[in-house]
mmCIF file of C-alpha atoms in Angstrom:
data_model
loop_
_atom_site.group_PDB
_atom_site.id
_atom_site.type_symbol
_atom_site.label_atom_id
_atom_site.label_comp_id
_atom_site.label_asym_id
_atom_site.label_seq_id
_atom_site.Cartn_x
_atom_site.Cartn_y
_atom_site.Cartn_z
ATOM 1 C CA MET A 67 95.389 77.886 71.135
ATOM 2 C CA LEU A 68 94.032 81.393 71.577
ATOM 3 C CA ARG A 69 90.642 79.953 72.549
ATOM 4 C CA LEU A 70 92.230 77.657 75.122
ATOM 5 C CA TYR A 71 94.178 80.557 76.590
ATOM 6 C CA SER A 72 91.059 82.736 76.762
ATOM 7 C CA ALA A 73 89.072 79.945 78.390
ATOM 8 C CA SER A 74 91.766 79.218 80.949
ATOM 9 C CA ARG A 75 92.107 82.925 81.679
ATOM 10 C CA ARG A 76 88.367 83.266 82.244
ATOM 11 C CA PHE A 77 88.382 80.152 84.452
ATOM 12 C CA GLY A 78 91.293 81.576 86.444
ATOM 13 C CA LEU A 79 89.473 84.857 87.031
ATOM 14 C CA LEU A 80 86.311 82.986 88.037
ATOM 15 C CA LYS A 81 88.289 80.779 90.396
ATOM 16 C CA CYS A 82 89.971 83.785 91.993
ATOM 17 C CA ALA A 83 86.601 85.479 92.431
ATOM 18 C CA LYS A 84 85.251 82.418 94.236
ATOM 19 C CA LEU A 85 88.305 82.249 96.470
ATOM 20 C CA ARG A 86 87.833 85.863 97.480
ATOM 21 C CA ARG A 87 84.286 85.394 98.729
ATOM 22 C CA PRO A 88 85.161 84.246 102.263
ATOM 23 C CA TYR A 89 87.079 87.486 102.751
ATOM 24 C CA SER A 90 84.133 89.663 101.771
ATOM 25 C CA ALA A 91 81.360 87.828 103.551
ATOM 26 C CA VAL A 92 78.161 89.484 104.678
ATOM 27 C CA VAL A 93 78.926 92.215 107.184
ATOM 28 C CA ASP A 94 78.215 91.249 110.785
ATOM 29 C CA ALA A 95 76.735 94.288 112.507
ATOM 30 C CA GLY A 96 77.979 93.016 115.847
ATOM 31 C CA VAL A 97 81.616 93.029 114.810
ATOM 32 C CA GLU A 98 83.666 96.190 114.420
ATOM 33 C CA PRO A 99 85.536 96.252 111.065
ATOM 34 C CA VAL A 100 89.312 96.438 110.914
ATOM 35 C CA ARG A 101 90.519 99.961 110.296
ATOM 36 C CA GLY A 102 92.970 100.672 107.504
ATOM 37 C CA MET A 103 92.109 97.541 105.524
ATOM 38 C CA ASP A 104 90.382 97.071 102.184
ATOM 39 C CA LEU A 105 86.623 96.759 102.542
ATOM 40 C CA GLY A 106 86.525 92.999 102.003
ATOM 41 C CA VAL A 107 89.371 92.290 104.389
ATOM 42 C CA ALA A 108 88.041 94.758 106.967
ATOM 43 C CA HIS A 109 84.996 92.541 107.516
ATOM 44 C CA SER A 110 86.809 89.225 107.135
ATOM 45 C CA LYS A 111 85.438 86.422 109.284
ATOM 46 C CA LEU A 112 88.990 85.088 109.345
ATOM 47 C CA LEU A 113 90.181 88.182 111.232
ATOM 48 C CA LEU A 114 87.167 89.066 113.332
ATOM 49 C CA ARG A 115 84.865 86.911 115.399
ATOM 50 C CA SER A 116 81.985 87.945 117.622
ATOM 51 C CA VAL A 117 81.460 86.752 121.195
ATOM 52 C CA ALA A 118 78.889 84.283 119.868
ATOM 53 C CA ALA A 119 81.434 82.826 117.446
ATOM 54 C CA VAL A 120 83.896 82.278 120.293
ATOM 55 C CA ARG A 121 81.180 80.682 122.413
ATOM 56 C CA ASN A 122 80.327 78.315 119.551
ATOM 57 C CA SER A 123 83.933 77.269 118.900
ATOM 58 C CA ALA A 124 84.074 73.498 119.318
ATOM 59 C CA GLU A 125 87.773 73.652 120.148
ATOM 60 C CA LEU A 126 87.326 76.257 122.874
ATOM 61 C CA GLN A 127 84.323 74.346 124.233
ATOM 62 C CA THR A 128 86.462 71.220 124.483
ATOM 63 C CA LEU A 129 89.068 73.215 126.407
ATOM 64 C CA GLY A 130 86.385 74.482 128.783
ATOM 65 C CA VAL A 131 86.997 78.198 128.168
ATOM 66 C CA ALA A 132 84.292 79.027 125.619
ATOM 67 C CA ASP A 133 81.712 79.983 128.234
ATOM 68 C CA GLY A 134 84.103 81.881 130.502
ATOM 69 C CA GLU A 135 84.991 85.554 130.581
ATOM 70 C CA THR A 136 86.320 87.062 127.362
ATOM 71 C CA ARG A 137 88.003 90.364 126.629
ATOM 72 C CA LYS A 138 88.390 92.211 123.359
ATOM 73 C CA MET A 139 92.024 91.897 122.307
ATOM 74 C CA ASN A 140 94.053 92.316 119.180
ATOM 75 C CA MET A 141 96.821 89.822 118.443
ATOM 76 C CA CYS A 142 99.472 91.948 120.139
ATOM 77 C CA GLN A 143 97.440 92.135 123.352
ATOM 78 C CA ALA A 144 96.701 88.402 123.227
ATOM 79 C CA ILE A 145 100.426 87.645 123.021
ATOM 80 C CA ASN A 146 101.067 89.978 125.942
ATOM 81 C CA ASP A 147 98.365 88.175 127.915
ATOM 82 C CA ALA A 148 99.961 84.790 127.202
ATOM 83 C CA LEU A 149 103.363 86.059 128.334
ATOM 84 C CA ARG A 150 101.856 87.527 131.504
ATOM 85 C CA LEU A 151 100.075 84.282 132.375
ATOM 86 C CA THR A 152 103.285 82.329 131.816
ATOM 87 C CA LEU A 153 105.391 84.625 133.986
ATOM 88 C CA THR A 154 102.727 84.467 136.696
ATOM 89 C CA SER A 155 102.367 80.687 136.754
ATOM 90 C CA ASP A 156 105.970 79.653 136.020
ATOM 91 C CA ASP A 157 108.712 80.972 138.302
ATOM 92 C CA THR A 158 111.407 79.714 135.907
ATOM 93 C CA ALA A 159 110.081 81.721 132.930
ATOM 94 C CA VAL A 160 112.157 84.581 131.538
ATOM 95 C CA VAL A 161 111.461 86.895 128.585
ATOM 96 C CA PHE A 162 114.345 88.570 126.800
ATOM 97 C CA GLY A 163 115.376 90.160 123.516
ATOM 98 C CA GLU A 164 116.176 93.494 121.944
ATOM 99 C CA ASP A 165 114.085 96.224 123.616
ATOM 100 C CA VAL A 166 111.577 93.807 125.213
ATOM 101 C CA ALA A 167 111.945 95.538 128.594
ATOM 102 C CA PHE A 168 110.571 98.694 126.956
ATOM 103 C CA GLY A 169 107.679 96.761 125.468
ATOM 104 C CA GLY A 170 109.291 95.800 122.171
ATOM 105 C CA VAL A 171 108.986 97.453 118.775
ATOM 106 C CA PHE A 172 105.369 96.299 118.460
ATOM 107 C CA ARG A 173 104.561 96.638 122.191
ATOM 108 C CA CYS A 174 103.881 92.925 122.708
ATOM 109 C CA SER A 175 105.808 92.858 125.999
ATOM 110 C CA VAL A 176 104.710 96.243 127.313
ATOM 111 C CA GLY A 177 104.333 96.421 131.090
ATOM 112 C CA LEU A 178 105.904 93.026 131.793
ATOM 113 C CA ALA A 179 109.251 94.343 133.062
ATOM 114 C CA ASP A 180 107.454 96.682 135.476
ATOM 115 C CA GLU A 181 105.264 93.852 136.739
ATOM 116 C CA PHE A 182 107.810 91.036 136.980
ATOM 117 C CA GLY A 183 111.127 92.866 137.324
ATOM 118 C CA GLY A 184 114.286 93.264 135.304
ATOM 119 C CA GLU A 185 115.658 89.847 136.214
ATOM 120 C CA ARG A 186 112.809 88.089 134.393
ATOM 121 C CA VAL A 187 112.086 90.521 131.543
ATOM 122 C CA PHE A 188 115.214 92.149 130.175
ATOM 123 C CA ASN A 189 116.939 93.602 127.128
ATOM 124 C CA THR A 190 119.805 91.912 125.324
ATOM 125 C CA PRO A 191 122.560 93.254 123.063
ATOM 126 C CA LEU A 192 121.864 93.361 119.327
ATOM 127 C CA THR A 193 123.092 89.846 118.613
ATOM 128 C CA GLU A 194 120.593 87.333 117.297
ATOM 129 C CA GLN A 195 123.093 84.493 117.510
ATOM 130 C CA GLY A 196 123.762 85.444 121.117
ATOM 131 C CA ILE A 197 120.054 85.643 121.949
ATOM 132 C CA ALA A 198 119.473 82.140 120.570
ATOM 133 C CA GLY A 199 122.559 80.717 122.267
ATOM 134 C CA PHE A 200 121.644 82.306 125.585
ATOM 135 C CA GLY A 201 118.100 80.955 125.268
ATOM 136 C CA ILE A 202 119.353 77.441 124.563
ATOM 137 C CA GLY A 203 121.584 77.578 127.629
ATOM 138 C CA MET A 204 118.755 78.823 129.838
ATOM 139 C CA ALA A 205 116.452 76.083 128.561
ATOM 140 C CA ALA A 206 119.121 73.412 129.059
ATOM 141 C CA MET A 207 119.418 74.506 132.701
ATOM 142 C CA GLY A 208 115.695 74.020 133.248
ATOM 143 C CA HIS A 209 114.299 77.487 132.639
ATOM 144 C CA THR A 210 111.315 78.385 130.489
ATOM 145 C CA SER A 211 113.219 80.512 128.007
ATOM 146 C CA ILE A 212 111.170 82.927 125.857
ATOM 147 C CA ALA A 213 113.336 84.844 123.396
ATOM 148 C CA GLU A 214 112.327 87.537 120.937
ATOM 149 C CA ILE A 215 114.086 88.168 117.641
ATOM 150 C CA GLN A 216 113.023 91.719 116.839
ATOM 151 C CA PHE A 217 112.306 90.984 113.159
ATOM 152 C CA ALA A 218 112.220 87.587 111.465
ATOM 153 C CA ASP A 219 114.460 89.019 108.739
ATOM 154 C CA TYR A 220 117.329 89.068 111.268
ATOM 155 C CA ILE A 221 116.935 85.498 112.492
ATOM 156 C CA PHE A 222 119.484 84.137 109.998
ATOM 157 C CA PRO A 223 122.566 84.829 112.163
ATOM 158 C CA ALA A 224 120.854 82.566 114.736
ATOM 159 C CA PHE A 225 120.117 79.807 112.220
ATOM 160 C CA ASP A 226 123.130 77.710 113.219
ATOM 161 C CA GLN A 227 122.243 77.912 116.906
ATOM 162 C CA LEU A 228 118.613 76.948 116.258
ATOM 163 C CA ALA A 229 119.122 74.297 113.567
ATOM 164 C CA ASN A 230 122.341 72.696 114.814
ATOM 165 C CA GLU A 231 122.149 73.217 118.578
ATOM 166 C CA ALA A 232 118.572 73.651 119.824
ATOM 167 C CA ALA A 233 117.063 71.155 117.393
ATOM 168 C CA LYS A 234 119.726 68.470 117.936
ATOM 169 C CA PHE A 235 120.555 68.927 121.632
ATOM 170 C CA ARG A 236 118.316 66.099 122.818
ATOM 171 C CA TYR A 237 119.565 63.663 120.140
ATOM 172 C CA ARG A 238 123.269 64.378 120.527
ATOM 173 C CA SER A 239 123.093 63.922 124.319
ATOM 174 C CA GLY A 240 121.211 60.635 124.158
ATOM 175 C CA ASN A 241 118.178 62.335 125.730
ATOM 176 C CA GLU A 242 120.171 63.407 128.794
ATOM 177 C CA PHE A 243 119.756 67.112 127.971
ATOM 178 C CA ASN A 244 117.401 69.139 125.812
ATOM 179 C CA ALA A 245 116.454 72.692 124.870
ATOM 180 C CA GLY A 246 112.730 71.985 124.913
ATOM 181 C CA GLY A 247 112.099 74.948 127.188
ATOM 182 C CA LEU A 248 113.088 77.364 124.418
ATOM 183 C CA THR A 249 110.472 79.403 122.585
ATOM 184 C CA VAL A 250 111.499 82.031 120.045
ATOM 185 C CA ARG A 251 108.990 84.709 119.058
ATOM 186 C CA THR A 252 109.555 86.887 116.012
ATOM 187 C CA PRO A 253 107.429 89.295 113.910
ATOM 188 C CA SER A 254 107.352 88.178 110.286
ATOM 189 C CA ALA A 255 105.924 88.907 106.824
ATOM 190 C CA ALA A 256 105.144 92.208 105.133
ATOM 191 C CA VAL A 257 103.195 95.260 106.211
ATOM 192 C CA GLY A 258 103.451 97.140 102.928
ATOM 193 C CA HIS A 259 106.201 99.596 103.829
ATOM 194 C CA GLY A 260 108.901 97.526 105.518
ATOM 195 C CA GLY A 261 111.300 97.109 102.626
ATOM 196 C CA HIS A 262 113.316 93.989 101.983
ATOM 197 C CA TYR A 263 114.798 93.767 105.508
ATOM 198 C CA HIS A 264 111.510 94.008 107.389
ATOM 199 C CA SER A 265 109.162 91.994 105.199
ATOM 200 C CA GLN A 266 110.485 88.445 104.954
ATOM 201 C CA SER A 267 108.723 85.190 105.816
ATOM 202 C CA PRO A 268 111.518 82.694 106.606
ATOM 203 C CA GLU A 269 109.377 80.059 108.335
ATOM 204 C CA ALA A 270 109.927 77.513 105.539
ATOM 205 C CA PHE A 271 113.651 77.350 106.344
ATOM 206 C CA PHE A 272 112.884 76.209 109.879
ATOM 207 C CA ALA A 273 109.904 73.992 109.032
ATOM 208 C CA HIS A 274 112.355 71.578 107.385
ATOM 209 C CA VAL A 275 114.574 71.227 110.464
ATOM 210 C CA PRO A 276 113.914 68.021 112.451
ATOM 211 C CA GLY A 277 113.665 68.850 116.133
ATOM 212 C CA LEU A 278 112.110 72.288 115.716
ATOM 213 C CA LYS A 279 108.423 73.152 115.761
ATOM 214 C CA VAL A 280 107.096 76.136 113.813
ATOM 215 C CA VAL A 281 103.905 78.046 114.634
ATOM 216 C CA VAL A 282 102.146 80.819 112.667
ATOM 217 C CA PRO A 283 98.922 82.187 114.256
ATOM 218 C CA ARG A 284 96.291 84.052 112.280
ATOM 219 C CA SER A 285 94.050 85.475 115.008
ATOM 220 C CA ALA A 286 94.092 86.770 118.560
ATOM 221 C CA VAL A 287 92.496 83.604 119.989
ATOM 222 C CA GLN A 288 95.021 81.461 118.130
ATOM 223 C CA ALA A 289 97.962 83.677 119.069
ATOM 224 C CA LYS A 290 97.324 83.296 122.783
ATOM 225 C CA GLY A 291 96.483 79.584 122.739
ATOM 226 C CA LEU A 292 99.285 78.592 120.372
ATOM 227 C CA LEU A 293 101.885 80.664 122.235
ATOM 228 C CA MET A 294 100.883 79.009 125.513
ATOM 229 C CA SER A 295 101.269 75.609 123.824
ATOM 230 C CA ALA A 296 104.614 76.555 122.279
ATOM 231 C CA ILE A 297 105.984 77.691 125.630
ATOM 232 C CA ARG A 298 104.928 74.459 127.349
ATOM 233 C CA ASP A 299 105.857 72.098 124.522
ATOM 234 C CA PRO A 300 108.825 69.832 125.343
ATOM 235 C CA ASN A 301 110.496 70.798 122.060
ATOM 236 C CA PRO A 302 112.094 74.090 120.949
ATOM 237 C CA THR A 303 109.510 76.106 119.059
ATOM 238 C CA ILE A 304 109.641 79.189 116.844
ATOM 239 C CA VAL A 305 106.521 81.362 116.672
ATOM 240 C CA PHE A 306 106.368 83.533 113.561
ATOM 241 C CA GLU A 307 103.852 86.309 114.232
ATOM 242 C CA PRO A 308 102.483 88.040 111.085
ATOM 243 C CA LYS A 309 102.983 91.642 112.121
ATOM 244 C CA ILE A 310 100.273 92.954 109.813
ATOM 245 C CA LEU A 311 97.813 91.111 112.064
ATOM 246 C CA TYR A 312 99.098 92.532 115.351
ATOM 247 C CA ARG A 313 96.365 95.168 115.415
ATOM 248 C CA SER A 314 94.086 94.100 112.579
ATOM 249 C CA ALA A 315 93.108 90.703 114.038
ATOM 250 C CA VAL A 316 90.684 91.540 116.857
ATOM 251 C CA GLU A 317 88.596 89.033 118.772
ATOM 252 C CA GLN A 318 86.917 88.314 122.062
ATOM 253 C CA VAL A 319 89.665 86.230 123.672
ATOM 254 C CA PRO A 320 89.095 84.002 126.717
ATOM 255 C CA VAL A 321 90.941 85.479 129.698
ATOM 256 C CA ASP A 322 91.578 82.039 131.183
ATOM 257 C CA ASP A 323 94.685 79.982 130.569
ATOM 258 C CA TYR A 324 94.234 77.690 127.544
ATOM 259 C CA MET A 325 96.373 75.902 124.972
ATOM 260 C CA LEU A 326 95.629 75.135 121.308
#
């Protein structure tokens, strides 16, 4: 039994070593490493992509944006860009949540209130249930409703509104009404110093709710394209944004409007 244990332990270590290789790939001299990360992660091809890698993306080529203008953005800036494009192209779009008018805790909405005014980008009271309920009502009245829950850890007071109202609104009304215009953004997961109330990943709770869509981006290109898709999807969608990637995932992001 000891031999079996030793063999399985060695196999496990070997397997883990193989799994780590993609995160410590050969350093690309054309890509700036992520600051503040372990050496292997700092050069991860999953976090950083060169202009050439974006140009060669089959998905972006299909969308017709691979050969257009790109700009270096981290995930936070890519989200801000998606929100700005939405507010520019959609007169019914509104962005709201705790402190979003000031730019938000992580600065994802910085500058939007100044550009689009306080009637379209505004702060709410500290009530997650109220934010979700208000967003559902706005969406039901035909608005593009983009709500922010300041931390995913505090989304649980809004669970009833999202799971029992937003998700079921279309069904319970016989398709006469819906909350498909609702998108909820929220920073999630750990950063290493957030404690138990700023480190949770509650996406699994919502992934099992029929009528809701759940999105988790891993890069700047994905964050912009997936957020644009979530906003325009005819179903209520929750976007869980891993906050550790806000400034560590940096890419050349197409400046054009695109959806993934």
